[in-house]
PDB file of C-alpha atoms in Angstrom:
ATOM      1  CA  UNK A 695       0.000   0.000   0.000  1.00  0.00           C
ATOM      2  CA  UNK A 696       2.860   2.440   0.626  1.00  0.00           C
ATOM      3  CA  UNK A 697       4.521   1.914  -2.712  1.00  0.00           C
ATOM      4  CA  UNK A 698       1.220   2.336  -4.287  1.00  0.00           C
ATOM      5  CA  UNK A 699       0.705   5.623  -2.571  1.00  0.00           C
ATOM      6  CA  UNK A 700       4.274   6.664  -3.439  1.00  0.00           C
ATOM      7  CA  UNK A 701       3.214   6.253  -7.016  1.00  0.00           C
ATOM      8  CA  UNK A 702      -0.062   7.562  -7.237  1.00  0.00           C
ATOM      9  CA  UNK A 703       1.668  10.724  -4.973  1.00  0.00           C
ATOM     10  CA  UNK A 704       4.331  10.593  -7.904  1.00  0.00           C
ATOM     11  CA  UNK A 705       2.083  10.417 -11.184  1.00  0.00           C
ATOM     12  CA  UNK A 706      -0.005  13.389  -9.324  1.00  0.00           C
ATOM     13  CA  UNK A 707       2.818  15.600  -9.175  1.00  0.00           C
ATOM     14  CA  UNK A 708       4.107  14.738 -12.212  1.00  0.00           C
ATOM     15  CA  UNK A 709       0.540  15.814 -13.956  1.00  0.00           C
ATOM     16  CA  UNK A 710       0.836  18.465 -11.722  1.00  0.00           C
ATOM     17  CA  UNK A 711       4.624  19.990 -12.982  1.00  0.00           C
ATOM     18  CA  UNK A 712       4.142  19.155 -16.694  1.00  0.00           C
ATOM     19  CA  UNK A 713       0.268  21.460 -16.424  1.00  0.00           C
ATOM     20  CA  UNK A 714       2.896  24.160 -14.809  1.00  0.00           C
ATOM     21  CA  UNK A 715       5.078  23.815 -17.607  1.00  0.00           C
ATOM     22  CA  UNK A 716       2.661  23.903 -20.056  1.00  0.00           C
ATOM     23  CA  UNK A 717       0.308  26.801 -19.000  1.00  0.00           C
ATOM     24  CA  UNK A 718       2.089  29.618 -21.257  1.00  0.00           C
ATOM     25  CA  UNK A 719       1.581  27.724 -24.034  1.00  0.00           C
ATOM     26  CA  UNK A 720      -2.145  26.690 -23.592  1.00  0.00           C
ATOM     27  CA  UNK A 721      -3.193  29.636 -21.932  1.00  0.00           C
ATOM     28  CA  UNK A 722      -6.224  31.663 -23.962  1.00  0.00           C
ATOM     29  CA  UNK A 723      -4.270  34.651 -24.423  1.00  0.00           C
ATOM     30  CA  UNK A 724      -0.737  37.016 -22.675  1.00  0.00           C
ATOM     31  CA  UNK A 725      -3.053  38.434 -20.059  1.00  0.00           C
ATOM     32  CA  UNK A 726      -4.274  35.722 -18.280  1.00  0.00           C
ATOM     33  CA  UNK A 727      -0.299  34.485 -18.367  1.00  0.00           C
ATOM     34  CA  UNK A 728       0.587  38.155 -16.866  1.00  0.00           C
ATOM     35  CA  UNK A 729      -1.969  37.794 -13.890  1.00  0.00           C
ATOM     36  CA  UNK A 730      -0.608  33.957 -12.534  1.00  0.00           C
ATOM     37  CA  UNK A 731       2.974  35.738 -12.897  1.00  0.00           C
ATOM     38  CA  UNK A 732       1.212  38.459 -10.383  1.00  0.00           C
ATOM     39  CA  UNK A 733       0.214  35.413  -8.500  1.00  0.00           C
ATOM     40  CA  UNK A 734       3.384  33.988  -8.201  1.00  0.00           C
ATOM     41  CA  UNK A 735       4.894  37.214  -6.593  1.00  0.00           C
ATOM     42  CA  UNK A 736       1.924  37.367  -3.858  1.00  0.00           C
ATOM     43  CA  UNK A 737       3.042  33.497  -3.078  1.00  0.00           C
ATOM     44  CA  UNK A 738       6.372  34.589  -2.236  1.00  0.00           C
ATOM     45  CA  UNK A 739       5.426  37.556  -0.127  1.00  0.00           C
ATOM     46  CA  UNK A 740       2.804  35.148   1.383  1.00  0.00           C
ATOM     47  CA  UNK A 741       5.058  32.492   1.694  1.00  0.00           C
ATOM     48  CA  UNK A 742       7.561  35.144   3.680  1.00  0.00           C
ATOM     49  CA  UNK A 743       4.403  36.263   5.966  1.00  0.00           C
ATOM     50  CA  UNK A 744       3.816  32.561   6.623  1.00  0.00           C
ATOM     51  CA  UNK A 745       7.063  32.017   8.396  1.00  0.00           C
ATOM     52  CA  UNK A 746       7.059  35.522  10.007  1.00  0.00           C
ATOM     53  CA  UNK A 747       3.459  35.371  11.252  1.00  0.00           C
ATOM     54  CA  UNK A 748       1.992  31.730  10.922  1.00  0.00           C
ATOM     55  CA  UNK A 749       4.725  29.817  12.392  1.00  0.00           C
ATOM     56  CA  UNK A 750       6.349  32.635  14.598  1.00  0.00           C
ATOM     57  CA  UNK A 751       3.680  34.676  15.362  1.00  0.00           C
ATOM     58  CA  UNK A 752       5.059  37.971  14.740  1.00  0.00           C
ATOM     59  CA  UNK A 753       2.571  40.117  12.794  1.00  0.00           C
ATOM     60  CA  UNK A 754       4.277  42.463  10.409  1.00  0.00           C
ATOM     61  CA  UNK A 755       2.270  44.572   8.253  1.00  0.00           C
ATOM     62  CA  UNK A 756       5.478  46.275   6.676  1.00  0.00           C
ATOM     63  CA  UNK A 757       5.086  43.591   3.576  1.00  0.00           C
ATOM     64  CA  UNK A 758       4.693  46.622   0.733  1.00  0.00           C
ATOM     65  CA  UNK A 759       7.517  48.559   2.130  1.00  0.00           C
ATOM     66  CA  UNK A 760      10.089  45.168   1.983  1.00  0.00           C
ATOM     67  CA  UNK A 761       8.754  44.509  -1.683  1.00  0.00           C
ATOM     68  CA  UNK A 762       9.495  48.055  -2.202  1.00  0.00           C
ATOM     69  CA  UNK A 763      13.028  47.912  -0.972  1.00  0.00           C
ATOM     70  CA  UNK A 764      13.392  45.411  -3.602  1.00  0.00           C
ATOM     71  CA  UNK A 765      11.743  46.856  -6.546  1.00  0.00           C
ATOM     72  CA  UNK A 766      13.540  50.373  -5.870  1.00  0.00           C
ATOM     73  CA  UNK A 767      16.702  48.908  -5.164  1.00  0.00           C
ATOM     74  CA  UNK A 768      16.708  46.687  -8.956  1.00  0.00           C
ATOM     75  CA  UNK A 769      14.963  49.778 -10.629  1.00  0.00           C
ATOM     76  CA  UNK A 770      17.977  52.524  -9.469  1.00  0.00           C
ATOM     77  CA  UNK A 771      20.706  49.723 -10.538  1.00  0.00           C
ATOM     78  CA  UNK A 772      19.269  48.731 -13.277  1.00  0.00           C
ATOM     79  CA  UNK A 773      18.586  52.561 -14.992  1.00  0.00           C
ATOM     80  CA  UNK A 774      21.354  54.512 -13.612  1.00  0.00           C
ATOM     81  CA  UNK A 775      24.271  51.901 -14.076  1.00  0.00           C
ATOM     82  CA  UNK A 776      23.404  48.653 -16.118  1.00  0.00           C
ATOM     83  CA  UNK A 777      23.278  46.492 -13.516  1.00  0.00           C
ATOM     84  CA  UNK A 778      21.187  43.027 -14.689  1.00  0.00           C
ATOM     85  CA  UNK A 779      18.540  41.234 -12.977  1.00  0.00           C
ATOM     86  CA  UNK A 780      20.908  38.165 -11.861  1.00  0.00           C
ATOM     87  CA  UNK A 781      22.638  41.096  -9.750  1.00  0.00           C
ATOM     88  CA  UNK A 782      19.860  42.971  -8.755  1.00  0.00           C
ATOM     89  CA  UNK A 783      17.726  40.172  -7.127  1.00  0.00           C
ATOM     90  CA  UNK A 784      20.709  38.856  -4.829  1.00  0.00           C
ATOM     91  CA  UNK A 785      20.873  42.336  -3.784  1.00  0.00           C
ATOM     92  CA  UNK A 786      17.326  43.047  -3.510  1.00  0.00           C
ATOM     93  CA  UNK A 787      16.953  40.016  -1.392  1.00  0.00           C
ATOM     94  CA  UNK A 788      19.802  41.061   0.807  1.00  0.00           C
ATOM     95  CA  UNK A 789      18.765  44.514   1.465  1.00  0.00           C
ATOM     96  CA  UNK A 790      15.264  43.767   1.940  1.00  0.00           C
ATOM     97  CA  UNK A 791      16.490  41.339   4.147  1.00  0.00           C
ATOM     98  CA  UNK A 792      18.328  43.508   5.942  1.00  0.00           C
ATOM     99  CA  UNK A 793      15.704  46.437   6.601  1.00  0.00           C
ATOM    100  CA  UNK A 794      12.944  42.834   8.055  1.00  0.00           C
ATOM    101  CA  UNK A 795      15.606  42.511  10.758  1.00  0.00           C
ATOM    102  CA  UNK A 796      16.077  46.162  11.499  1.00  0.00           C
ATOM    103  CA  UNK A 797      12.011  46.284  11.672  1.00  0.00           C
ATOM    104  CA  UNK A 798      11.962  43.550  13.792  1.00  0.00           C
ATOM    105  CA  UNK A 799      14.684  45.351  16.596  1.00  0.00           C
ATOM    106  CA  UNK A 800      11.644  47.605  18.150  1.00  0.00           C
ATOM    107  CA  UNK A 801       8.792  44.749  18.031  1.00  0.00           C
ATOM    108  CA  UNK A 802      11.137  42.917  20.241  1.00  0.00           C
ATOM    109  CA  UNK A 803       9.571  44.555  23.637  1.00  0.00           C
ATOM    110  CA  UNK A 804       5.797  44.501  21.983  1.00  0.00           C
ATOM    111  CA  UNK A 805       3.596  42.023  21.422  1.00  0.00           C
ATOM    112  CA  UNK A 806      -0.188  41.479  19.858  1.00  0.00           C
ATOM    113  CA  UNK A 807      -1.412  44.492  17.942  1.00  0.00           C
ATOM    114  CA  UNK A 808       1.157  46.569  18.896  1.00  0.00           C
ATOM    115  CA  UNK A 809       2.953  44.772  16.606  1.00  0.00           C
ATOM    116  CA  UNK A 810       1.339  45.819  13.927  1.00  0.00           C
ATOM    117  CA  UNK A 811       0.643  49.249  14.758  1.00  0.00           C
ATOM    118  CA  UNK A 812       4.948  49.470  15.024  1.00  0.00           C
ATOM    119  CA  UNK A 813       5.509  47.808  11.278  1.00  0.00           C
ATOM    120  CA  UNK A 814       2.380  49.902   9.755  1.00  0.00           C
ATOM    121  CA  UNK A 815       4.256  52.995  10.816  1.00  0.00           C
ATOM    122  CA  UNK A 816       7.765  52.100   9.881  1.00  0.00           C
ATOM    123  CA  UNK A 817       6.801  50.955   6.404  1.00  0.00           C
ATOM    124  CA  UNK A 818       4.814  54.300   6.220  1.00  0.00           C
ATOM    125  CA  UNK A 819       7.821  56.047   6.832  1.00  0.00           C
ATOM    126  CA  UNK A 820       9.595  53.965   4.188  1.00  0.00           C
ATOM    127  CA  UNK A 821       6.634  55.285   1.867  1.00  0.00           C
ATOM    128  CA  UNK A 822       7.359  58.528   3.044  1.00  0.00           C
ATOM    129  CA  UNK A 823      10.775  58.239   1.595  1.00  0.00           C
ATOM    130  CA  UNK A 824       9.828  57.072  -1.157  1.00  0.00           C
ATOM    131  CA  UNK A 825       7.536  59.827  -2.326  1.00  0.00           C
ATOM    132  CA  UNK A 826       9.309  62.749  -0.909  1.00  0.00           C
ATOM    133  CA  UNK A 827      12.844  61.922  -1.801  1.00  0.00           C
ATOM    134  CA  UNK A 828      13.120  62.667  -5.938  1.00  0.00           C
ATOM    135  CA  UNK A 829      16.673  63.003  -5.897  1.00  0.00           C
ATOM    136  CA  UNK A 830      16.957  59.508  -5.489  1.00  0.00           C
ATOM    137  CA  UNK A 831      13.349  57.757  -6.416  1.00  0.00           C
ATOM    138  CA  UNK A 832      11.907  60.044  -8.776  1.00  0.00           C
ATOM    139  CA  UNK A 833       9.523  60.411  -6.403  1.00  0.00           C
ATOM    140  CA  UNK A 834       5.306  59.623  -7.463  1.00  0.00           C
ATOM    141  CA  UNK A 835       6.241  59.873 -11.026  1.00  0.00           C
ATOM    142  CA  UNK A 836       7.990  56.685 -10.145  1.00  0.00           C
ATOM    143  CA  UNK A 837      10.903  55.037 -12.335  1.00  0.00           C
ATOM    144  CA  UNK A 838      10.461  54.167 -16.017  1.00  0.00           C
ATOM    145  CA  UNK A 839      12.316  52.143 -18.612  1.00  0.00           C
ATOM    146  CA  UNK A 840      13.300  49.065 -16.194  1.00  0.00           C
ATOM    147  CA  UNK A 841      14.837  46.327 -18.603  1.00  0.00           C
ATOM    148  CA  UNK A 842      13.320  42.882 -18.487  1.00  0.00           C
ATOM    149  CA  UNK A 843      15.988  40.070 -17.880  1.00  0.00           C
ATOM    150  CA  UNK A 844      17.324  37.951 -20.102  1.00  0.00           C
ATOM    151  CA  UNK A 845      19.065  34.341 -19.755  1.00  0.00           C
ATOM    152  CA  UNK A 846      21.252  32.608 -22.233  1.00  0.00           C
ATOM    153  CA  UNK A 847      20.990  34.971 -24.753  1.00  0.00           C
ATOM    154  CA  UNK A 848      17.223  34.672 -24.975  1.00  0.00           C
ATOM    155  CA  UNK A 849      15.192  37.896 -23.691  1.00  0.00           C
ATOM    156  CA  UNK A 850      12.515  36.959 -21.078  1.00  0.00           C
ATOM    157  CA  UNK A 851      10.428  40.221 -22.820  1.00  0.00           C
ATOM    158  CA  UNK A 852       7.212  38.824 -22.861  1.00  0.00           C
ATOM    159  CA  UNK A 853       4.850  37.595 -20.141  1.00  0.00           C
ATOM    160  CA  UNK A 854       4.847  33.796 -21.458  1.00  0.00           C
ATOM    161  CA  UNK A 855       8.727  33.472 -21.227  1.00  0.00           C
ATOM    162  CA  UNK A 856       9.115  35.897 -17.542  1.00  0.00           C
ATOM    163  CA  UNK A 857       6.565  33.069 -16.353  1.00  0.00           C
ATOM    164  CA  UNK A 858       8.962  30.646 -16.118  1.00  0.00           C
ATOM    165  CA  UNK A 859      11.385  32.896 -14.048  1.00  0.00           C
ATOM    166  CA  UNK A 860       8.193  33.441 -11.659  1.00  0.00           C
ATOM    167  CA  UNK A 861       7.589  29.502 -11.383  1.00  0.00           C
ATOM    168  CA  UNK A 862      11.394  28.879 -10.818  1.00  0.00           C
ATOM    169  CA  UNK A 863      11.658  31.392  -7.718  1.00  0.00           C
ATOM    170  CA  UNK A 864       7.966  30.239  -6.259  1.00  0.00           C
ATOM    171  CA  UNK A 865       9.470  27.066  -6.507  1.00  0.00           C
ATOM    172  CA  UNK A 866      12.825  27.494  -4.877  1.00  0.00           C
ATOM    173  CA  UNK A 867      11.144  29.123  -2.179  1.00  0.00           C
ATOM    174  CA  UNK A 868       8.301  27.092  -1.131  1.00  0.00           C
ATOM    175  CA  UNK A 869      11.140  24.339  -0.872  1.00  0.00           C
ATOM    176  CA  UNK A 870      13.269  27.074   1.016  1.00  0.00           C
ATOM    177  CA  UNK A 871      10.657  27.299   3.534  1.00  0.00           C
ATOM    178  CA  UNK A 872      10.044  23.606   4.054  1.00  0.00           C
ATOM    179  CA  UNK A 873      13.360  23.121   4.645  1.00  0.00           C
ATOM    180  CA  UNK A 874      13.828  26.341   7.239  1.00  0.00           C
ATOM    181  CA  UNK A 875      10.659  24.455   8.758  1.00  0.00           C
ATOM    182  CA  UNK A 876      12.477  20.769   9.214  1.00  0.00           C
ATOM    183  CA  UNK A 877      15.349  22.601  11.072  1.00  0.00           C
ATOM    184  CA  UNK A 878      15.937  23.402  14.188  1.00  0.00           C
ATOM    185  CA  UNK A 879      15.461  27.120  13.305  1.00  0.00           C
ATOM    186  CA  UNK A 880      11.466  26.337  11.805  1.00  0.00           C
ATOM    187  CA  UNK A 881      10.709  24.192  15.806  1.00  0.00           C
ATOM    188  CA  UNK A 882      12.214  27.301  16.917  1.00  0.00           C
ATOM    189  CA  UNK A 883      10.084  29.807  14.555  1.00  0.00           C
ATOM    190  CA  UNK A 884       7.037  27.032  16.313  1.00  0.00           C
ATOM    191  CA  UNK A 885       7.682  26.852  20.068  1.00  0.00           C
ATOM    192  CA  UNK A 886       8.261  30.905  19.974  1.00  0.00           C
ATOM    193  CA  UNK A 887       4.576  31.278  18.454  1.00  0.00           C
ATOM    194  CA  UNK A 888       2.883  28.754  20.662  1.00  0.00           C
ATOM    195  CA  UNK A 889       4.878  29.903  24.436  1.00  0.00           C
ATOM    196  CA  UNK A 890       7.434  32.352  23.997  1.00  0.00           C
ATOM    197  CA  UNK A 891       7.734  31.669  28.071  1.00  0.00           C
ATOM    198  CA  UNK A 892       8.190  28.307  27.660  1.00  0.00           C
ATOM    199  CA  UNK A 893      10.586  28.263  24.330  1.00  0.00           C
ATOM    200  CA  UNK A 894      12.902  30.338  26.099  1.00  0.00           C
ATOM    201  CA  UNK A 895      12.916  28.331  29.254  1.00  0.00           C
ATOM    202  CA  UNK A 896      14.268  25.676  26.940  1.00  0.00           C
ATOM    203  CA  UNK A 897      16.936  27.775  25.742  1.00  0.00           C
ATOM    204  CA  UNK A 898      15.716  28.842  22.332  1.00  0.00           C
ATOM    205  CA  UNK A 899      17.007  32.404  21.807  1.00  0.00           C
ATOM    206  CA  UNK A 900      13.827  34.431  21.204  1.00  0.00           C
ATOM    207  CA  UNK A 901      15.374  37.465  20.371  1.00  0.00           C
ATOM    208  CA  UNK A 902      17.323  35.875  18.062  1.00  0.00           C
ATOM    209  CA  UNK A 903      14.714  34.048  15.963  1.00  0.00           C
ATOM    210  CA  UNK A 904      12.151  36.819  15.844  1.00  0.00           C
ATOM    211  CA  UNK A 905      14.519  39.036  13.547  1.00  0.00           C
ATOM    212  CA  UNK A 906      15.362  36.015  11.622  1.00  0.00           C
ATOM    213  CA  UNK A 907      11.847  35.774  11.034  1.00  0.00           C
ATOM    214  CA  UNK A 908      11.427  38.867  10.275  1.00  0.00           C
ATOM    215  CA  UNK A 909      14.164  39.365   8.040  1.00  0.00           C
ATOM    216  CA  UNK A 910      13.101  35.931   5.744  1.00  0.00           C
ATOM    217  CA  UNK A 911      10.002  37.710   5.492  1.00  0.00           C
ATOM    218  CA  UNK A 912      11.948  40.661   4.203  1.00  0.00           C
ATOM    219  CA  UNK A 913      13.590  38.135   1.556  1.00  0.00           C
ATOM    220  CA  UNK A 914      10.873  36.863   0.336  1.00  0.00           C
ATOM    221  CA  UNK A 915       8.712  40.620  -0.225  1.00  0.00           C
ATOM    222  CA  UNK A 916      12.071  41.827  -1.549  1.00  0.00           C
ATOM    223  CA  UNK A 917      12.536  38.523  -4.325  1.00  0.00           C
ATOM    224  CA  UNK A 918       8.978  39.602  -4.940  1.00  0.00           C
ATOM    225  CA  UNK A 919       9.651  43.136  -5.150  1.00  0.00           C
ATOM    226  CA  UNK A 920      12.711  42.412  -7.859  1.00  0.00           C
ATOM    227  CA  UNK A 921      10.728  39.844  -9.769  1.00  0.00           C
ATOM    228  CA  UNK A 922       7.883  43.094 -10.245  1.00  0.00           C
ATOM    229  CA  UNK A 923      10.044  45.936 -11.022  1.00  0.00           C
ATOM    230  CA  UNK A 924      11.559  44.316 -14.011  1.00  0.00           C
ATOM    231  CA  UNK A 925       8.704  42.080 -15.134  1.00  0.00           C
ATOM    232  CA  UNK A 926       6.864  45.564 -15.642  1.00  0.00           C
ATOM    233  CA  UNK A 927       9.788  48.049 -16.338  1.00  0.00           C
ATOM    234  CA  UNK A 928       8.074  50.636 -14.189  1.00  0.00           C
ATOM    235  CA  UNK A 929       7.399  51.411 -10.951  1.00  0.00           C
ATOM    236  CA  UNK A 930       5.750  54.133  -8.198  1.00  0.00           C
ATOM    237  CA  UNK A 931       5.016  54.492  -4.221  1.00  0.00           C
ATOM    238  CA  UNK A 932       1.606  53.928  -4.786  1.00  0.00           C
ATOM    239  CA  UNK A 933       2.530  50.207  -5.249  1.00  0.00           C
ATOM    240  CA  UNK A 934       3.979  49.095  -2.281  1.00  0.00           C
ATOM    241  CA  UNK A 935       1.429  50.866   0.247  1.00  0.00           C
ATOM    242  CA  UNK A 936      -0.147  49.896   3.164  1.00  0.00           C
ATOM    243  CA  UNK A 937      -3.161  48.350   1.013  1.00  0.00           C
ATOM    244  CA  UNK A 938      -0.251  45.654  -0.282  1.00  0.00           C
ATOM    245  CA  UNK A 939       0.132  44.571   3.289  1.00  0.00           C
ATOM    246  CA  UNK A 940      -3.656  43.785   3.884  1.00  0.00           C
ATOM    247  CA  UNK A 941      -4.054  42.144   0.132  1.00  0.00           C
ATOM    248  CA  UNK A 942      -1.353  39.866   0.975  1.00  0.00           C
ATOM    249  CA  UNK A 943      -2.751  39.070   5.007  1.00  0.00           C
ATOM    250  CA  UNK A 944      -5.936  38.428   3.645  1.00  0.00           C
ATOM    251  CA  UNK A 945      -4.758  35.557   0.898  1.00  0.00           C
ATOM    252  CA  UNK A 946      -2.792  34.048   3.750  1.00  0.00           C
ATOM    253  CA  UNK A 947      -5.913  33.873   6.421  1.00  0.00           C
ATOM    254  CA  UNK A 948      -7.843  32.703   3.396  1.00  0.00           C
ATOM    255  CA  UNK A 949      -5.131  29.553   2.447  1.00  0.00           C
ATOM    256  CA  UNK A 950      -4.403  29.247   5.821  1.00  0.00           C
ATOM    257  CA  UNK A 951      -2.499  31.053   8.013  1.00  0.00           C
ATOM    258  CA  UNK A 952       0.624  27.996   9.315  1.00  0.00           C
ATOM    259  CA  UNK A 953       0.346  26.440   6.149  1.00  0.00           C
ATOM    260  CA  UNK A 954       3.072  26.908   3.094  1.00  0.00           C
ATOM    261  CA  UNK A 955       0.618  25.407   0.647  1.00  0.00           C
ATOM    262  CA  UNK A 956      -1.918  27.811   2.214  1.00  0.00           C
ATOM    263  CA  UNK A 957      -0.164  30.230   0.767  1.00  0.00           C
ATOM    264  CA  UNK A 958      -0.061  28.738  -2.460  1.00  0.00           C
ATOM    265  CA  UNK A 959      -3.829  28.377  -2.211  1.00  0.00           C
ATOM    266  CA  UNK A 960      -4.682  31.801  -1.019  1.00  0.00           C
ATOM    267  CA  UNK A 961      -2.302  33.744  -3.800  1.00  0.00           C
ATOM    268  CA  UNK A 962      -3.689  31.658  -6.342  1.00  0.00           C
ATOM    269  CA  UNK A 963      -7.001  32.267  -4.897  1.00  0.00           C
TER     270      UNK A 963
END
């Protein structure tokens, strides 16, 4: 019965990888393609909320100003000095990375919603920045003339090809995040959301794993945030407000909220 279950689980996900594959191809026209690569990008931010929120329990709201960390960050390399997507995103990821954990430094002595009163008003004041500082973002005329990546030679230019760039990162991170979940750093992310008392009464630094948390989240958003600015060659504040916060909360508590293929369920959804 096992081996039997092995292979039905195997034919099913086979079915299920080759109807991936083939979607661009079969789909009725570049549009619908354009909106399940939109899909993929709330996955990943979802996915990064997931860990943060559903297995840690640390609401952050900031999710639209870590994607936009990550857009800006490819659009200013990319337009000012040539810099390519395969260096932008590694950057974008790090950066946005790096402003989760700084986020996370003053949640550390709140909990509930004041949680998420502190991340709404720090990624406000990343919005701020955004608009108000032309000099460097252009301000809410936004950035223009973002160039979409290419990989071997061949131009991902269109919607059908950048698809497969979305699948391979939704991909790599949903297995990312299984695997953080299997360590000792996911029962960590676990224990911390279900006693934080307890967890650090068995030595589990709680400190420690909240900005971790907090700064995959940040990695995720900011993949997310890369993946957008050059799949659309233009971007603008109004993007990455509050409102993308909620969209993406709401798609998690609607796949499930704990679950990694909840949110696979609730971006597609």
């Amino acid at each position: 019965m096992k081996n039997q279950s092995s292979i039905i689980k195997g034919v099913l996900l086979g079915i299920g990888a080759l109807a991936l594959l083939a979607f661009p191809l079969v789909a009725p026209n570049r549009y619908q393609v354009h909106i399940v690569n939109m899909a993929g990008l709330w996955i990943l931010m979802s996915l990064g909320l997931n860990l943060a929120m559903g297995y840690t329990g640390q609401i952050n709201l900031a999710l639209g100003a870590f994607m936009g960390v990550g857009a800006y960050t490819a659009a200013l390399l990319n337009t000012r000095l040539g810099v390519p997507f395969w260096v932008n995103l590694p950057l974008g990821m790090v950066l946005s990375g790096i402003v989760g954990a700084l986020i996370a430094l003053p949640m550390l002595k709140v909990k509930s919603h004041y949680l998420a009163l502190i991340t709404i008003g720090l990624a406000e004041t990343i919005n701020i920045i955004l608009v108000n500082e032309t000099w460097l973002t252009e301000g809410p005329l936004g950035i223009s003339h973002i160039q979409m990546p290419s990989l071997f030679g061949i131009a991902l230019n269109v919607d059908e090809r950048f698809y497969y760039l979305v699948l391979a990162c939704v991909v790599i991170g949903y297995l990312a995040a299984r695997q953080i979940l299997s360590h000792r750093i996911g029962r960590s992310f676990v224990a911390i959301r279900d006693n934080d008392v307890a967890a650090k009464a068995m030595g589990v630094n709680i400190a420690k794993y909240q900005i971790m948390a907090n700064a995959i989240c940040g990695v995720y958003c900011g993949v997310a945030g890369v993946l957008y600015a050059h799949m659309n060659t233009y971007i603008s504040p109004d993007i990455f407000e509050f409102k993308t916060a909620l969209f993406v909360l709401t798609m998690t508590l609607i796949g499930g909220m704990g679950s990694l293929a909840g949110s696979v369920v609730g971006g597609l959804a």
